[in-house]
Structure formats: structure tokens, C-alpha cells
Coordinates of C-alpha atoms and ligand atoms in Angstrom, one line a residue:
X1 CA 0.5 10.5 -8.7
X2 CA -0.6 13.1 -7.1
X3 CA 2.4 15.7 -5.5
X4 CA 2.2 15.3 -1.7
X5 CA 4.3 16.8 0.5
X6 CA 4.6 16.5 4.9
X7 CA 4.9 19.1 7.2
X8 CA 7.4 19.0 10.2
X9 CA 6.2 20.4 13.1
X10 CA 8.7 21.0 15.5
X11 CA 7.9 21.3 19.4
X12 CA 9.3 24.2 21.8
X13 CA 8.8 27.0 24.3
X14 CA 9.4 30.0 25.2
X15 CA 11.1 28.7 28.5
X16 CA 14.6 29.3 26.8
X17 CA 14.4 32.6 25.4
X18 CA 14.2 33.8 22.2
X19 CA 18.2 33.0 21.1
X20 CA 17.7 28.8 21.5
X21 CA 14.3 29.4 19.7
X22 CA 16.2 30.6 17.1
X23 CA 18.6 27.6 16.9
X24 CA 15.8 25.6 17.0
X25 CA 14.2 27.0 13.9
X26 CA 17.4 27.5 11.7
X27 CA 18.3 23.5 12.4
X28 CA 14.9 22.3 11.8
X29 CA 14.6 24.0 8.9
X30 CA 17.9 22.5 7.4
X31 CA 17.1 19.2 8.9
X32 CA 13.6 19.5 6.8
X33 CA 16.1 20.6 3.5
X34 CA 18.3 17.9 3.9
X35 CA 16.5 15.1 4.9
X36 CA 13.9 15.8 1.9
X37 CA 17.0 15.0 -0.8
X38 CA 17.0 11.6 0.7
X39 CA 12.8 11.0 1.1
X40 CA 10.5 10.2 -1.0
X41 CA 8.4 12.9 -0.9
X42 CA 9.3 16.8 0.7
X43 CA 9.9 17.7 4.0
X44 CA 8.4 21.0 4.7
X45 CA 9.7 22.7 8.0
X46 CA 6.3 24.8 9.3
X47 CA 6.6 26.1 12.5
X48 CA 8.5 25.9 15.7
X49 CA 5.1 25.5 17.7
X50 CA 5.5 27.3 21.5
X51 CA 2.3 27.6 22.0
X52 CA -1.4 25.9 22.0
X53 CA -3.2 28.6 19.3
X54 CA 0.1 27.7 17.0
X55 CA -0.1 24.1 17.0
X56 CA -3.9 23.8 16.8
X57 CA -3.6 26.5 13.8
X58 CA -1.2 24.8 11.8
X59 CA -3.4 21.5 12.6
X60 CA -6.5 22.9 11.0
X61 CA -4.5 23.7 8.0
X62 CA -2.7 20.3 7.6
X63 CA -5.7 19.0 7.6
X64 CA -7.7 21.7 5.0
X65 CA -4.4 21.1 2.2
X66 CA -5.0 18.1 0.1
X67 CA -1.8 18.3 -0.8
X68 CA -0.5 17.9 2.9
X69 CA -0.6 13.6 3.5
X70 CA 0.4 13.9 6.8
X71 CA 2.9 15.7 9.7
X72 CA 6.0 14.8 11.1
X73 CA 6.8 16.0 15.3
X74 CA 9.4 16.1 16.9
X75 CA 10.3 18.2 20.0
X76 CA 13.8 19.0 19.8
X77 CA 13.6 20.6 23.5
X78 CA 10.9 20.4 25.6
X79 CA 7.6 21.2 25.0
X80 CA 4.9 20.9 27.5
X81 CA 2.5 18.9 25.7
X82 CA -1.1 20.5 27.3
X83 CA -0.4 22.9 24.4
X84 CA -1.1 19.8 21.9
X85 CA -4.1 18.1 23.4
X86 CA -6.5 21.2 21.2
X87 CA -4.7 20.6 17.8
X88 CA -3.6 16.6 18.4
X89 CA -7.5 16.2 19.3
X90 CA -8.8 17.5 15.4
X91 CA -5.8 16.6 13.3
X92 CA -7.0 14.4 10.5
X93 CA -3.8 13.0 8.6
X94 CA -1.8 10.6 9.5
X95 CA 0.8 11.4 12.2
X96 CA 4.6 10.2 12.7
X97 CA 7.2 11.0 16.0
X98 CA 10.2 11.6 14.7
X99 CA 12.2 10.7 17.8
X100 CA 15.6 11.9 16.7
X101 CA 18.5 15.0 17.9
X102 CA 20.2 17.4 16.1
X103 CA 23.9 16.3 17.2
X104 CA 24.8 12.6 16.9
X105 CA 27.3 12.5 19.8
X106 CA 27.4 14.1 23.4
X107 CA 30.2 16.2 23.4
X108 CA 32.7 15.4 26.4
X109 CA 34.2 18.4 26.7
X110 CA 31.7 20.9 25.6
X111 CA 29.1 20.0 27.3
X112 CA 27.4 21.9 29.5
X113 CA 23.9 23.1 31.0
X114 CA 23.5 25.6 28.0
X115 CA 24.2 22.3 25.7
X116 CA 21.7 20.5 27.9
X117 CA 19.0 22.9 27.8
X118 CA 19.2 23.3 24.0
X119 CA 19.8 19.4 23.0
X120 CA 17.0 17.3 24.9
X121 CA 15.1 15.9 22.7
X122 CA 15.4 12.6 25.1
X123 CA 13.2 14.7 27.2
X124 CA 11.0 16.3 25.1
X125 CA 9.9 13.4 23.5
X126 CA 8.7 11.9 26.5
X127 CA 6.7 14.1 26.9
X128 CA 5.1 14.4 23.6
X129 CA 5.0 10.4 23.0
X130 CA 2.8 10.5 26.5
X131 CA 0.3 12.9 25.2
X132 CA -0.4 11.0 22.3
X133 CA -0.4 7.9 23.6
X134 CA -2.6 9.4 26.2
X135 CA -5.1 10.3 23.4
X136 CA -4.6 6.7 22.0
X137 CA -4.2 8.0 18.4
X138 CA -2.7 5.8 15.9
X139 CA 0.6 6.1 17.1
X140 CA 3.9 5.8 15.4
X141 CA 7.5 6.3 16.4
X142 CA 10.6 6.5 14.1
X143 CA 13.7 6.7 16.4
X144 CA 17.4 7.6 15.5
X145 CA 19.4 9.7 14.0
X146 CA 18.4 11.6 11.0
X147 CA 21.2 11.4 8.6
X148 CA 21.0 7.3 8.9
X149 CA 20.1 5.9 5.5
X150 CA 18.3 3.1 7.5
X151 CA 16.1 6.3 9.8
X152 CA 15.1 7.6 6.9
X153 CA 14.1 4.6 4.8
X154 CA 11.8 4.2 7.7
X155 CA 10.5 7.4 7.7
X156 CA 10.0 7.2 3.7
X157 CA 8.3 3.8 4.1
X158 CA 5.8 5.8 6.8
X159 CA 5.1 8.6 3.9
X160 CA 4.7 5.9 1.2
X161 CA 2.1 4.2 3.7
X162 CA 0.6 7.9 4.2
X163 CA 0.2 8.7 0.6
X164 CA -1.6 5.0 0.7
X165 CA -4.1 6.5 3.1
X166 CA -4.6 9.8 1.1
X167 CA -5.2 7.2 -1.9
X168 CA -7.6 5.2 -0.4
X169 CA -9.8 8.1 1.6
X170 CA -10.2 9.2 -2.0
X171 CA -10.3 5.8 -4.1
X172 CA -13.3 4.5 -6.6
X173 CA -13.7 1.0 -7.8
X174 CA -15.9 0.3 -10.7
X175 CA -17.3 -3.0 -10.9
X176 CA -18.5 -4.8 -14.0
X177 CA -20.9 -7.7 -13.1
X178 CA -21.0 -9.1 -9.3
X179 CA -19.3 -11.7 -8.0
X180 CA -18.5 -14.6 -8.6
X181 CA -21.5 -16.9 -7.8
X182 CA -21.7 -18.5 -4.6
X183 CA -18.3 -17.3 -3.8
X184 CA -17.8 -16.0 0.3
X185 CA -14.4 -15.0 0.8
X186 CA -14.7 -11.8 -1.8
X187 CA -17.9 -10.7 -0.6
X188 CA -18.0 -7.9 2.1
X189 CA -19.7 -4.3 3.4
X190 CA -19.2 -1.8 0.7
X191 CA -20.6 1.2 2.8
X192 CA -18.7 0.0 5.9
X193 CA -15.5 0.2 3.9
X194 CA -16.7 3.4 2.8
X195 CA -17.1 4.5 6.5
X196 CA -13.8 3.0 7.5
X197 CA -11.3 3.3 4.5
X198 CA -13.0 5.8 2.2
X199 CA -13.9 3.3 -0.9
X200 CA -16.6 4.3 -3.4
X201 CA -17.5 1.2 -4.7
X202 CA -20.0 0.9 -7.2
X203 CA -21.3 -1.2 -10.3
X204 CA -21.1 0.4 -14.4
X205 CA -23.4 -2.4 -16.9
X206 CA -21.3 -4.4 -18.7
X207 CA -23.0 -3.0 -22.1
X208 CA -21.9 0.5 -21.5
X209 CA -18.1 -1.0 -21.4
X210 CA -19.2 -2.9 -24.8
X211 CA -20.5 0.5 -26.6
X212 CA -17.0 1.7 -25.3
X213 CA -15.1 -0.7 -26.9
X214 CA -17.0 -0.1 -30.0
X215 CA -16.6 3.3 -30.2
X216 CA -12.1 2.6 -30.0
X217 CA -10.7 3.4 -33.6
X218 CA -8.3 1.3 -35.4
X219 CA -5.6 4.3 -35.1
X220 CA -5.9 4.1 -31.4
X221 CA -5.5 0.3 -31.3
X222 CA -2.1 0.6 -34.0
X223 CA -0.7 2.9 -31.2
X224 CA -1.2 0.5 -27.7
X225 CA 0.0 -2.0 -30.2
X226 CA 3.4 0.2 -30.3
X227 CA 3.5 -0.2 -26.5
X228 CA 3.1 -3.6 -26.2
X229 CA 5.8 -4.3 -28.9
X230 CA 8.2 -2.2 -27.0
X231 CA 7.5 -3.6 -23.8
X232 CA 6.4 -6.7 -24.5
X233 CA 7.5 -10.0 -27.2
X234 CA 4.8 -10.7 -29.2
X235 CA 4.9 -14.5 -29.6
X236 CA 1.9 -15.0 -31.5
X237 CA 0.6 -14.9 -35.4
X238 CA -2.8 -14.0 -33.6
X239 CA -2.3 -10.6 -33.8
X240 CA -6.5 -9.8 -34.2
X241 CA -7.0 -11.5 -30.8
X242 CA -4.0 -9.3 -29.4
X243 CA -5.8 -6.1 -31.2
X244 CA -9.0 -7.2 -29.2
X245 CA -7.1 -7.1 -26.2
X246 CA -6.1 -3.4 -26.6
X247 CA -9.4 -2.7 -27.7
X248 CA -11.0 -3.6 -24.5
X249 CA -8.0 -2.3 -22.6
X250 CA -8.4 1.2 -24.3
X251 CA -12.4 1.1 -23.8
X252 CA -11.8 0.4 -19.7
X253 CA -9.6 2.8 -19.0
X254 CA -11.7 5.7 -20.9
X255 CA -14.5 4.1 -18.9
X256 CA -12.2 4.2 -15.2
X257 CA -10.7 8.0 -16.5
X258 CA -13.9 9.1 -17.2
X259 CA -15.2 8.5 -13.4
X260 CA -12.0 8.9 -12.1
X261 CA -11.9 5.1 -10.6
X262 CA -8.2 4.0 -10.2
X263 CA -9.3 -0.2 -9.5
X264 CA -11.5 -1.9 -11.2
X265 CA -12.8 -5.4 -11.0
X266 CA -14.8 -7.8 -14.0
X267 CA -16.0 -11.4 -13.5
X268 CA -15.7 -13.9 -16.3
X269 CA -19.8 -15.5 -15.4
X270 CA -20.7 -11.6 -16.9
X271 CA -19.3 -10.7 -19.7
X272 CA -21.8 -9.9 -22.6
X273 CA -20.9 -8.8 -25.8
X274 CA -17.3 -9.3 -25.3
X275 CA -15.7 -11.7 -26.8
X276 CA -12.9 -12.4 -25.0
X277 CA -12.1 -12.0 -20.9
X278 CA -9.6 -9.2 -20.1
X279 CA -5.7 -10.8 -19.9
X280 CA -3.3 -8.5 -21.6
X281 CA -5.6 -5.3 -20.9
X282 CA -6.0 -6.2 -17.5
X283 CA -2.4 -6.9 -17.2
X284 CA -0.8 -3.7 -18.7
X285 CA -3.3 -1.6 -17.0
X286 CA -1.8 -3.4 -13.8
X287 CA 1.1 -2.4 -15.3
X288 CA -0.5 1.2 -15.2
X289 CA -1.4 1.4 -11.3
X290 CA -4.9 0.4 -12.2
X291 CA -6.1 -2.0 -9.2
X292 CA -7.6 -5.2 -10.4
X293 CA -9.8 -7.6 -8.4
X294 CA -10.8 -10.9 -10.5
X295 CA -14.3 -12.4 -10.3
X296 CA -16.3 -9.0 -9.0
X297 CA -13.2 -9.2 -5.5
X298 CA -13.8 -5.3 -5.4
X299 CA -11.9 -5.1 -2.0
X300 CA -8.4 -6.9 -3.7
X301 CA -8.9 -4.3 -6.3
X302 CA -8.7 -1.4 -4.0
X303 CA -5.7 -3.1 -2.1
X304 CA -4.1 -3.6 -5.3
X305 CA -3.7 0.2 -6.6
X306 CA -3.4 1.1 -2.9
X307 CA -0.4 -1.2 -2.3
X308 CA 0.7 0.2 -6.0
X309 CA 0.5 3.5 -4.9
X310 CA 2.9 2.4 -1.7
X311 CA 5.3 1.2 -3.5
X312 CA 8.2 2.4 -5.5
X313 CA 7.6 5.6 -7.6
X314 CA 3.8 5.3 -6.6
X315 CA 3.8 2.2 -9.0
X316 CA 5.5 -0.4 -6.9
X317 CA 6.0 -4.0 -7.5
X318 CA 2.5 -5.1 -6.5
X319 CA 0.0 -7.9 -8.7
X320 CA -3.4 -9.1 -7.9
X321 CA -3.1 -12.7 -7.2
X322 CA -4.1 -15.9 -6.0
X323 CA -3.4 -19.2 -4.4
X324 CA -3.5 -22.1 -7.0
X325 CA -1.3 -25.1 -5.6
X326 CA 1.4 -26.5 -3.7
X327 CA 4.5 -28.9 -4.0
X328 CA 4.5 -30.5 -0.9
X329 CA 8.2 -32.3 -1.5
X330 CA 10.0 -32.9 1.7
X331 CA 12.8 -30.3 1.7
X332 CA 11.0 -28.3 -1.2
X333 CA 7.9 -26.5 0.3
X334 CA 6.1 -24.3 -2.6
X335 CA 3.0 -22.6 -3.3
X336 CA 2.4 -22.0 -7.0
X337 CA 0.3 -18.5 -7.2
X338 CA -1.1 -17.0 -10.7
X339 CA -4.5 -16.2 -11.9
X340 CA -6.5 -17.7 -15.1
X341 CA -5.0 -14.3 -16.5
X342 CA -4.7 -11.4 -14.8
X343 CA -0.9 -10.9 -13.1
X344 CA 0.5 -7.6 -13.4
X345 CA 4.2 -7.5 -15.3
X346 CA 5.6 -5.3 -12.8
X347 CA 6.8 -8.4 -10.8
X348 CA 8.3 -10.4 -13.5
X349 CA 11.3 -11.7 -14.0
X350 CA 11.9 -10.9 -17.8
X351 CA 10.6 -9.8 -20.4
X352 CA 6.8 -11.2 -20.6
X353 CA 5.7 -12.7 -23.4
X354 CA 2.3 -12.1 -25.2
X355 CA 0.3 -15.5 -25.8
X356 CA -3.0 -16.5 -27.2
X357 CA -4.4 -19.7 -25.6
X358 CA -7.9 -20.7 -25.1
X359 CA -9.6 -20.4 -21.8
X360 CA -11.6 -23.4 -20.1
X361 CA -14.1 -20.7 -18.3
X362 CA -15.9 -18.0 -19.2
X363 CA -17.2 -19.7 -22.8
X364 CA -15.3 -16.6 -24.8
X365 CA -12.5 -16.7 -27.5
X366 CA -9.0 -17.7 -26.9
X367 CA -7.6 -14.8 -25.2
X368 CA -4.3 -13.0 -25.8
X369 CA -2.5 -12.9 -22.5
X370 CA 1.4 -11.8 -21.0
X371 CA 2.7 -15.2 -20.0
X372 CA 5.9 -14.8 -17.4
X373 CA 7.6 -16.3 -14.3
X374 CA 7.7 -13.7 -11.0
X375 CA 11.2 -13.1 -10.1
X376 CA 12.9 -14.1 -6.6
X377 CA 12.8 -12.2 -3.2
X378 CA 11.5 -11.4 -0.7
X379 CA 7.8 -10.2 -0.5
X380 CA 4.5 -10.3 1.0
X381 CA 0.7 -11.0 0.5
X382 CA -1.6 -9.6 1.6
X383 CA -5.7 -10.4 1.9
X384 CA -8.4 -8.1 3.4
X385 CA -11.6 -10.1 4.6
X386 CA -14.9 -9.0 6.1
X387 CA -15.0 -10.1 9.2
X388 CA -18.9 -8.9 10.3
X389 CA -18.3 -6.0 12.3
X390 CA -14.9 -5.4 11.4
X391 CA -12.4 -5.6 8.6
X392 CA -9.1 -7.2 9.2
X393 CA -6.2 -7.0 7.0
X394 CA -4.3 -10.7 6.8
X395 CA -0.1 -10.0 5.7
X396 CA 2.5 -13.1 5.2
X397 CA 5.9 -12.8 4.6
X398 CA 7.3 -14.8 1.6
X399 CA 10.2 -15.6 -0.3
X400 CA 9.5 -16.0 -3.8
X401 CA 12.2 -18.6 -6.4
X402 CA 12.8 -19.0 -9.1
X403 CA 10.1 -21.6 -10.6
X404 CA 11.8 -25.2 -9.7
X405 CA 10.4 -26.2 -13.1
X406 CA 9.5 -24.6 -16.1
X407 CA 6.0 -25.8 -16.6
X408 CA 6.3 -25.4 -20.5
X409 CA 2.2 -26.4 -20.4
X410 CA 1.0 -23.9 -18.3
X411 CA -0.1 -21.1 -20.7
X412 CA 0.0 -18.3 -17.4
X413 CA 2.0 -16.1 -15.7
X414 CA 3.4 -17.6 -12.5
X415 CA 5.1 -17.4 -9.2
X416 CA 6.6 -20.0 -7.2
X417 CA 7.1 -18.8 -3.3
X418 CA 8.0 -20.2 0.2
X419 CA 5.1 -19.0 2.8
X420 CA 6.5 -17.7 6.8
X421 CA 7.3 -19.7 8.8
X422 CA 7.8 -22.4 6.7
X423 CA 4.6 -24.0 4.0
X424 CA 2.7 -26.4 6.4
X425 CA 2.1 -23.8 9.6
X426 CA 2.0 -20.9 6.9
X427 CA -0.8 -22.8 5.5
X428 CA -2.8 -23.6 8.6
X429 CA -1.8 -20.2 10.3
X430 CA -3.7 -18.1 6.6
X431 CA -6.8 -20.4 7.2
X432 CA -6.7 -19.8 10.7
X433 CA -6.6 -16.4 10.3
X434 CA -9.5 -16.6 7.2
X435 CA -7.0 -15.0 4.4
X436 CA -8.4 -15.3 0.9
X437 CA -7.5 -16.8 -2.3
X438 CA -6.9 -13.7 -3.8
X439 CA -4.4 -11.8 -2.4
X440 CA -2.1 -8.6 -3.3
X441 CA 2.1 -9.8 -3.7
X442 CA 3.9 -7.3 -3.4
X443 CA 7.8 -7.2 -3.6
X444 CA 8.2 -3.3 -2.2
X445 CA 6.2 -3.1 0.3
X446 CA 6.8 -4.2 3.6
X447 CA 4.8 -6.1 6.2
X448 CA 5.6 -2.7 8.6
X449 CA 4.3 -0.6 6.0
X450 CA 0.7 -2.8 5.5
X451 CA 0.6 -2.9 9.4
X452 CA 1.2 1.0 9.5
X453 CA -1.5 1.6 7.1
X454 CA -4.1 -0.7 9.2
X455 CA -3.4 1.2 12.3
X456 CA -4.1 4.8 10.4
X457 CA -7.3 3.1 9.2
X458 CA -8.3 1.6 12.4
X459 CA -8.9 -1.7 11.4
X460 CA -7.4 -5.1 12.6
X461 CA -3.9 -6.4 11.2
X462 CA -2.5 -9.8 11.5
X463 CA 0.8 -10.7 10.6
X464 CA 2.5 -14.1 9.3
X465 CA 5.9 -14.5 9.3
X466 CA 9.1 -16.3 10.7
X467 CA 8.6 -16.4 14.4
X468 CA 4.3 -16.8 14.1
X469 CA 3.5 -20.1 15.5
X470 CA 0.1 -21.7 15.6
X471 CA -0.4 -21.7 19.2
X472 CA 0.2 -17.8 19.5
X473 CA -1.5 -16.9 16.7
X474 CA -4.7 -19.3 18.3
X475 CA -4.3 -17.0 21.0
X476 CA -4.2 -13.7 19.5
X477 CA -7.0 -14.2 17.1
X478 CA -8.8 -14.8 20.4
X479 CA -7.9 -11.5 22.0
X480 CA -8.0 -9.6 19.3
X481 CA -11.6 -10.4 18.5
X482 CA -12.8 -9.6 21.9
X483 CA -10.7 -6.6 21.3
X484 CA -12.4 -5.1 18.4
X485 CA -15.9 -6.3 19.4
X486 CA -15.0 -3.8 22.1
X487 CA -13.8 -0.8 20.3
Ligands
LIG1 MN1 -9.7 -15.8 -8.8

């Protein structure tokens, strides 16, 4: 992961005189310091902005640094926001108003008009919030105080999303083989995503993979062989099939390095030469941050390694995968998600295990795979679809179990989940809303942070959870599709 960093950009005047200006910069600056221990990425104080030529300069620079992946405002007195409308109007990275003062409380005793003219950022931000609402940028407000540890897990959830944008403007998926035949829900509009999210996607033969995964060397397979054993129990005799696996997984990621791709997807209906479909290499470069879309979904690839990047350490608890079943029990609602293969390890429950069984599709050898139940809590999916026109990001709110059974047969790695707001009008509400299969679960990021990052991208969101009901979400799919055939 790249190092990325924010700028705060503090909003003033020279109204006060130069002595509060001076306050002004000393506490923003230590506000910056401090609050960056507890963030996940740096804070960088950069100006006390008083003037229009200020803020528009340090606007054209945010946007010029690649390390910069966005700027945090706040106006800690007032600050007529005219001077903005020049710098707001080119500014390129995502934005956040940091709505927050310097003291907690209002001092009873102490206070004052001097207090009053130094402390009011109550009416400062009103003023910026109108400008930007008046410029209808993607806005987004973090309110309270900044020492709170539930403020600032807000704000680091808003950088997280941010570094997702940052990935995605500059994201490549390589594709081997199409899709899958006949198949609509993966299909899509590669150069409008490129437009509207930045995604090169494009298509490598399948045959130049295979002369890469000739060209591995028996020392290089002995060594990935080393990481799985550490990471992984090895409960099969098979250990040439296993060998395979790292073969292939060693030959795609010299392929992805090479053209600096970070998702991938394959599709078991093209895979000659190769003589078994990707499990284990898939999985562990999952495991990697690699995105992974199964049968040629090239748009649940990109989500994948964007959502990774989200997450936790920039590798978050995030797996490709798909819808396969339900136990419809009265009193014990389930879906059962996995994929013929290809479910990262980052959200099992225990140690994975590595398996060889054969594979009814694809007319390849048995293939070694990680075999693995996902572990409980709370999480979401989340499916991108093509909606002609428009993209629209689909996001449900789950709560994943522990597997009610343990499926001793089922030769895969699995997770059992309840769906928002409960299985049947989760069910109806995901079709309603024309969610995919294939989706991205992910236990770290949150359903605020997927709808932050639609609104930086411009594209539509929708949102599943406890209080959706059929009726309202009718309703809004209506609006909102008159909406965006508007915009
Ligand atoms: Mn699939």
C-alpha cells in the first residue's frame, strides 16, 4: 500500500487580527499531531487559509501530489466562504467537513466576546457547509469532538474510503478468457467504468499465462510451498496437485506484477493448457490483496481489491463471493455463500485447510483448494451491476454464524449468514434492487464506508439493512432512477 497522507485545511480571516490567527494555527497544527496517532493514515496541518489565492493554491497542489488522497476543512472561526468557490470549484480528491471545536465545553465563567470571537466554529461551519452544498459536491460531514475515539473512527473510515478512491482511479484488471457464457448479471461497460471509476480493464491470452507457468522453477514452487505450510494445514498426500497450485499462483502474479494489475479475473469454460482451475492460488493471492472476480466478473474483481484496500491495514477482511443456497427453517433463516473455489482466507474462522477434490466443471484435474468455515459477525455484501446508463452499487447488511452444521461433504470453503432485515424481504429486496450472485463480504468495512465511496464516484448506492422494507425500497428504486436518468 501505497503511503497516503490528508491535508487539513483550516478556514479563517483576517477579521481578528493577526494574534487569534495565530491561535488558530498553533491549535490546528497540534490538533493535526494528535489526532494522526489515532488515524489511520497522517494528518497534515497545511494552511490557515484567509484568503481566496491561498485556498485555491493549496487546492491545485492537493490535487498535483499523488500522495495527497484527499483534504480535511474545517473553519475553526469564520471564514467567508466566497473565498472557496475558486479552489472548491477544481479540487479533485475527495473532500471531508470536519465539523468539530477546539474546546469540548463552554466555559461558564470565562467566557466572553474574545472567547466567542476565537471559538465559533458553530458559525463558521455554516458557512462553509452552505458553500459546498451550494456547489453540490459530494459532500461529507464528520461532526464532534476530535479527541472522541468514536469522531475519529469516523473520520478514519472516510480516509480508508478515500484511499479506496485513489485505488480505484488508478486500478487494472486483467482478464483471462470472457465471461461466462450466456451469463447477464457480470456483464457491463468497461470504458464507462473507465470514465466513471477509473478501471483499466482489459484481456491477456490464456497461453501467455500457460508459458508463464512453465517458465516457474522447482526452487520457486519449494519456497510458496513454505508459506502455505506455515499458514496453512496441508491435509492431503497430493502434494503434486498442491505444487501445481503454486505453480500457477506464482505464474499469475508475475503476470498481474508485470502490468501492474492488482484484480484479476479467470473463467473455468477457458482454461487451455492448464490443468487444473485456480483454488489455492486464487485463494492465497486473495489472501495477498489481489482482487478476484470468478467466471470473467471483472467488475467483482475490482470491488474486491478495492474493498481490500478499505479495509484493515489496506488488506481488510474482504472475499469474492457468491450466493449458493438457503435454509428456509422457520426460526433459522440462512443463506449458505462460497464459490466452486475461490474464497479468500482472510475471513475464516481457523486455520484453513488445504484439500484436493475433484471439480464437476471445468473438465480439469482434481484441484487442491483451502477448505474453511467464515467466522461470525457482522458484515456486508456488496454487488456492483450495470444498470445501462448508470452503475449502481447494491450493499446488505449481514450477520454471519457459525455454520449450523458442519457439512462434512461439502469439499469448499463456506459461510453461513442472516441477510437485513430478516432472509425472506432480504431476498426479495437484492432481486428487487438487481444485486448479483457474486458479491464482495466484507467483515471491516462498513455499509457508510461503501456508501461514501459511491458518492465520491458519483454513482448510485442502495442500501439493505434492518429498517429497509419492500414498499420503501419500491419506491426509492423509482425515484432514484428518474434521478440519475436526470443527472
Ligand atoms: Mn460464480
Amino acid at each position: 500500500m501505497k503511503q497516503y497522507q490528508f491535508w487539513f485545511i483550516v478556514g479563517s480571516q483576517f477579521l481578528y487580527g493577526l494574534e487569534v490567527l495565530e491561535i488558530v494555527e498553533q491549535r490546528a497544527r497540534k490538533m493535526a499531531e494528535t489526532m494522526s496517532k489515532q488515524l489511520p493514515f497522517p494528518l497534515i496541518h497545511k494552511v490557515t487559509a484567509k484568503t481566496n489565492q491561498e485556498i485555491t493554491e493549496i487546492i491545485k497542489e492537493a490535487n498535483y501530489d499523488d500522495a495527497c488522497a484527499g483534504i480535511v476543512t474545517w473553519c475553526h472561526t469564520f471564514s467567508p466562504s466566497k473565498m472557496w468557490i475558486n479552489g472548491l470549484n477544481l479540487l479533485q480528491k475527495p473532500y471531508c467537513h470536519f465539523a468539530t471545536q477546539y474546546n469540548r465545553e463552554i466555559p461558564n465563567e470565562e467566557i466572553d466576546m474574545d472567547f466567542m470571537n476565537l471559538n465559533q466554529a458553530a458559525h463558521g461551519d455554516r458557512e462553509h457547509g452552505f458553500i459546498v452544498s451550494r456547489l453540490r459536491m459530494p459532500q461529507k460531514v464528520v461532526a464532534g469532538y476530535w479527541k472522541d475515539k468514536e469522531v475519529l473512527e469516523r473520520l478514519g473510515g472516510w480516509m480508508k474510503t478515500a484511499v479506496g478512491v485513489a485505488v480505484s482511479k488508478s486500478l487494472k484488471v486483467m482478464r483471462f478468457g470472457d465471461n461466462m457464457r450466456e451469463v447477464a448479471v457480470t456483464e457491463g461497460d468497461k470504458v464507462e467504468a473507465q470514465i466513471k471509476l477509473g478501471w483499466q480493464v482489459n484481456t491477456w491470452p490464456v497461453g501467455t499465462l500457460v508459458e508463464y507457468m512453465d517458465a516457474v522453477d522447482e526452487n520457486e514452487i519449494d519456497s510458496l510451498l513454505e508459506t502455505y505450510r506455515a499458514k496453512y494445514d496441508i491435509a492431503t498426500q497430493d502434494i503434486k496437485t498442491v505444487r501445481y497450485q503454486a505453480r500457477e499462483e506464482i505464474a499469475i502474479k508475475k503476470l498481474l506484477d508485470s502490468e501492474g494489475c492488482i484484480a484479476f479475473t479467470n473463467t473455468f469454460q477457458d482454461l487451455y493448457g492448464m490443468r487444473q482451475l485456480p483454488g489455492l492460488a486464487t485463494q492465497h493471492l486473495m489472501a495477498q490483496s489481489y482482487g478476484y472476480g470468478g467466471e470473467g466478473d471483472w467488475k467483482t474483481a475490482a470491488m474486491t481489491a478495492i474493498m481490500k484496500a478499505m479495509g484493515e491495514n489496506g488488506n481488510g477482511a474482504s472475499s469474492f463471493m457468491e450466493d449458493y443456497t438457503y435454509h428456509l427453517v422457520k426460526g433459522q433463516e440462512y443463506s449458505l455463500g462460497s464459490h466452486m473455489l475461490e474464497v479468500c482466507p482472510s475471513i475464516a474462522a481457523q486455520r484453513p485447510r488445504i484439500e484436493v477434490h475433484p471439480l464437476g466443471i471445468g473438465n480439469r484435474e482434481a484441484p487442491a483448494r483451502l477448505v474453511f468455515e467464515g467466522k461470525p459477525g457482522k458484515a456486508i455484501v456488496v454487488s456492483l451491476v450495470d444498470m445501462g446508463g448508470r452503475m449502481r452499487l447494491i450493499c446488505q447488511k449481514i450477520e454471519c454464524v457459525k455454520p449450523i452444521f458442519p457439512m462434512p461433504n461439502l469439499p469448499v470453503a463456506r459461510v453461513m449468514w442472516r441477510a437485513m432485515p430478516n432472509l425472506e424481504d432480504g431476498i426479495a429486496c437484492w432481486l428487487m434492487a438487481g444485486g448479483a450472485h457474486h458479491t464482495v463480504l466484507s467483515y471491516d468495512v462498513t455499509s457508510e464506508q461503501m456508501r461514501d465511496w459511491a458518492r465520491m464516484m458519483d454513482i448510485e448506492f442502495v442500501l439493505i439493512d434492518e429498517e429497509t422494507t419492500l414498499e420503501k425500497l419500491e419506491e426509492e428504486l423509482m425515484i432514484k432512477d428518474l434521478v440519475w436518468k436526470l443527472k
